[in-house]
XYZ file of C-alpha atoms in Angstrom:
264
model
C 110.570 270.979 13.795
C 114.509 272.295 13.621
C 117.677 269.806 14.094
C 117.522 272.053 16.870
C 114.570 271.218 19.054
C 114.595 267.827 17.632
C 118.097 267.014 19.350
C 116.636 268.716 22.530
C 113.452 266.239 22.149
C 115.980 263.384 21.801
C 118.052 264.392 24.546
C 115.033 264.982 27.258
C 113.953 261.041 26.008
C 117.216 259.280 27.164
C 117.607 261.411 30.648
C 114.004 260.073 31.715
C 114.686 258.390 34.607
C 117.438 260.300 35.887
C 118.521 263.153 37.583
C 120.348 265.915 35.995
C 122.704 267.957 37.857
C 124.326 270.933 35.859
C 127.102 273.195 37.159
C 129.062 275.119 34.756
C 130.657 272.721 31.321
C 129.935 269.830 33.850
C 126.963 267.683 34.612
C 126.465 264.455 36.167
C 123.430 261.835 35.702
C 122.466 259.757 38.323
C 120.057 256.932 38.099
C 116.671 257.629 40.331
C 114.206 255.876 42.191
C 116.634 252.348 42.025
C 117.511 249.425 44.653
C 120.340 249.438 46.555
C 121.317 246.435 44.554
C 120.814 247.660 40.049
C 123.250 245.625 38.355
C 121.001 243.704 36.262
C 120.034 247.739 35.157
C 122.240 248.692 32.209
C 122.914 252.000 31.408
C 123.444 254.005 27.955
C 127.086 253.783 27.657
C 127.692 257.345 26.359
C 126.287 258.169 29.919
C 128.133 256.319 31.889
C 131.399 257.979 30.421
C 130.119 261.261 30.912
C 131.625 263.626 32.251
C 135.310 262.953 31.737
C 137.697 262.121 33.918
C 138.866 265.370 36.266
C 142.456 265.441 38.487
C 142.186 265.219 42.060
C 140.033 262.427 41.798
C 141.756 259.178 41.736
C 141.768 255.755 40.321
C 139.946 253.004 42.434
C 141.014 249.538 43.186
C 139.153 247.060 41.909
C 138.576 243.716 43.965
C 137.155 240.172 43.743
C 135.823 237.907 46.028
C 136.303 234.800 46.608
C 138.513 235.391 43.803
C 138.620 236.294 40.651
C 139.594 232.788 38.842
C 135.886 230.696 40.015
C 134.154 227.582 38.826
C 130.734 228.171 37.359
C 128.321 228.693 39.822
C 129.858 230.169 42.315
C 128.613 233.707 43.776
C 131.136 236.305 43.126
C 130.984 239.924 44.527
C 133.096 242.824 42.059
C 134.039 245.575 44.929
C 135.116 249.016 43.855
C 136.986 250.786 46.110
C 137.614 254.738 45.746
C 140.791 254.215 48.867
C 139.467 257.646 50.516
C 137.160 257.950 52.994
C 134.513 260.489 51.983
C 130.448 262.263 53.360
C 130.242 262.866 49.857
C 128.049 261.203 47.438
C 129.520 259.019 45.164
C 128.043 257.078 42.131
C 130.159 254.138 41.312
C 130.261 252.430 37.323
C 131.201 248.722 36.901
C 132.500 248.220 33.332
C 132.871 245.400 31.111
C 134.881 245.174 27.874
C 131.835 244.989 24.819
C 129.123 246.335 27.441
C 127.607 249.025 28.803
C 128.273 250.283 32.306
C 126.656 249.031 35.528
C 126.227 252.159 37.567
C 125.527 251.441 41.509
C 124.745 254.742 43.401
C 125.698 254.797 46.555
C 125.445 257.592 48.689
C 128.122 257.725 51.572
C 130.905 256.105 52.213
C 134.240 255.068 49.541
C 133.547 251.496 47.989
C 130.658 249.882 46.593
C 129.674 246.064 45.681
C 128.443 244.155 42.094
C 126.955 240.911 43.281
C 127.198 238.254 40.353
C 124.939 235.526 41.454
C 126.348 232.486 40.156
C 128.019 232.979 37.995
C 128.071 231.690 34.634
C 130.672 231.702 31.039
C 129.033 235.059 30.062
C 130.126 236.753 32.645
C 133.937 235.973 31.957
C 135.897 239.070 31.287
C 137.499 241.524 31.520
C 136.235 244.856 34.282
C 136.661 247.998 35.524
C 135.566 250.567 37.768
C 135.318 254.144 38.052
C 133.304 256.915 40.782
C 132.137 260.396 40.231
C 130.835 262.940 43.069
C 127.195 263.790 42.913
C 127.021 267.114 44.198
C 129.029 269.097 43.022
C 130.053 267.794 39.534
C 133.140 267.459 39.650
C 133.385 265.063 37.359
C 134.369 261.560 37.166
C 138.005 259.619 38.676
C 140.390 258.036 36.257
C 139.817 253.732 35.386
C 140.730 251.222 37.543
C 143.018 248.823 35.979
C 141.129 246.114 34.029
C 140.302 242.700 36.375
C 139.703 239.109 34.318
C 137.228 237.267 35.513
C 138.241 233.889 34.915
C 135.239 231.132 34.910
C 136.862 227.845 34.731
C 135.645 224.870 33.071
C 135.137 225.146 28.845
C 138.565 224.252 27.687
C 140.478 220.798 28.309
C 142.511 221.250 31.105
C 146.523 222.235 31.062
C 149.246 219.758 32.142
C 151.729 221.212 34.892
C 155.355 219.813 35.466
C 158.090 221.341 37.432
C 161.334 221.343 36.366
C 163.864 220.441 37.002
C 162.143 218.698 40.054
C 159.185 219.324 42.082
C 161.783 218.949 45.152
C 163.448 221.848 45.481
C 166.182 222.667 48.670
C 165.722 225.934 50.284
C 166.558 228.887 48.632
C 166.959 226.737 45.283
C 164.975 227.569 41.993
C 162.034 225.898 40.359
C 159.847 226.430 37.537
C 155.942 225.597 36.844
C 155.774 224.827 33.348
C 151.610 225.434 32.505
C 151.060 222.985 28.787
C 148.056 222.884 27.047
C 146.961 220.597 25.215
C 147.109 220.709 21.265
C 143.118 220.807 20.716
C 141.512 222.921 20.089
C 143.158 225.763 18.002
C 143.340 228.894 19.504
C 145.130 232.959 19.196
C 146.446 234.491 22.506
C 145.967 232.949 25.300
C 147.112 233.505 28.964
C 148.306 231.271 31.836
C 147.523 231.643 34.989
C 149.199 229.517 38.485
C 147.172 229.160 40.898
C 148.162 228.387 44.842
C 146.106 226.343 47.367
C 145.353 228.743 49.954
C 145.979 231.815 47.704
C 142.292 233.052 46.920
C 144.538 235.116 43.413
C 146.556 233.887 41.082
C 150.511 234.347 41.187
C 151.670 235.061 38.095
C 150.058 235.258 35.074
C 152.326 234.809 30.952
C 150.316 235.681 27.666
C 151.652 233.387 25.134
C 150.294 234.161 21.186
C 152.586 231.030 19.268
C 153.521 228.746 22.026
C 151.182 225.699 23.778
C 153.469 226.663 27.149
C 154.649 229.276 29.795
C 156.667 229.098 32.599
C 156.428 230.587 36.048
C 159.554 230.339 37.815
C 159.964 230.709 41.637
C 163.811 231.779 41.773
C 164.838 231.254 45.549
C 162.185 229.144 46.980
C 161.610 229.528 51.115
C 159.298 227.469 53.537
C 155.936 229.374 52.411
C 156.334 228.310 48.841
C 156.108 224.597 49.201
C 152.171 223.033 48.546
C 150.015 222.381 45.501
C 149.866 224.589 42.010
C 147.647 224.210 40.088
C 147.120 226.216 36.514
C 144.759 227.305 34.089
C 144.423 229.198 31.127
C 142.604 231.011 28.813
C 141.137 233.268 25.887
C 141.871 236.584 25.532
C 139.064 237.361 24.926
C 136.345 240.352 24.730
C 134.160 237.267 25.785
C 136.853 234.367 26.968
C 136.389 230.823 27.611
C 138.621 229.310 30.374
C 140.231 225.730 31.129
C 139.576 223.168 33.491
C 142.123 223.801 36.127
C 145.166 220.991 36.063
C 146.068 218.207 38.050
C 147.358 219.412 41.226
C 151.088 219.456 41.902
C 153.113 219.294 44.973
C 156.146 221.778 45.608
C 158.328 220.040 48.690
C 161.093 222.444 49.962
C 163.696 220.187 51.477
C 167.006 221.315 54.319
C 170.290 221.439 53.823
C 170.456 217.432 53.846
C 167.160 216.597 51.909
C 164.812 216.794 54.743
C 161.180 217.716 54.334
C 160.258 221.098 55.707
C 157.834 221.864 57.723
C 154.960 223.969 55.767
C 153.595 226.696 58.281
C 149.512 226.310 59.461
């Protein structure tokens, strides 16, 4: 058998169970006969990256519910939104750094939701997504911004302190310093600051040498009062994250030092 025939045979074998739509130089590949949620089905990495992204298909937005920072055992949903309503048949693909993509076919609409039930440390990592139109084949969209899914509890908790004080006057300035333990020794570490009632981190800071990082509220308002925590995690393909710090309550006071009511 010639080299050309061998290539065709290998391609046909790889494409078993896939639908191929050829229009000009572009080819769209879609999984056939699957249930609505096929998160557990692994796609060939090279197939999910074909065809290349083309102008006209804007990048989607990737988000996490209930949050991108969760405790083990939490049920997490990652949503990929194309932002624009469409009647086209779309194919969404969720990718995790270091792993193949997870294709998720959706016949209509502009959003796909990927379920991660009872997450474990191995589910943590950097995710992104893209989408393509199945017919006519127009290439794939730009890839979304990455989203770090953080599963807490694998590393010792940090401490959180307010500088100069957790009692700050209205329009004053306060810095929240997150300090991780000396051990274990880690490389690049991402620090995050969380506030009760706010699902996503208020801020992030990458540190490669220091054991601490600062998050500053430059001009506090009544809305800034509340309970804060911080978390740190390894900036690696398979990251481990700490337990959240003990809560620190920031109190905002008026001109005469009276505590102001926090909005309900």
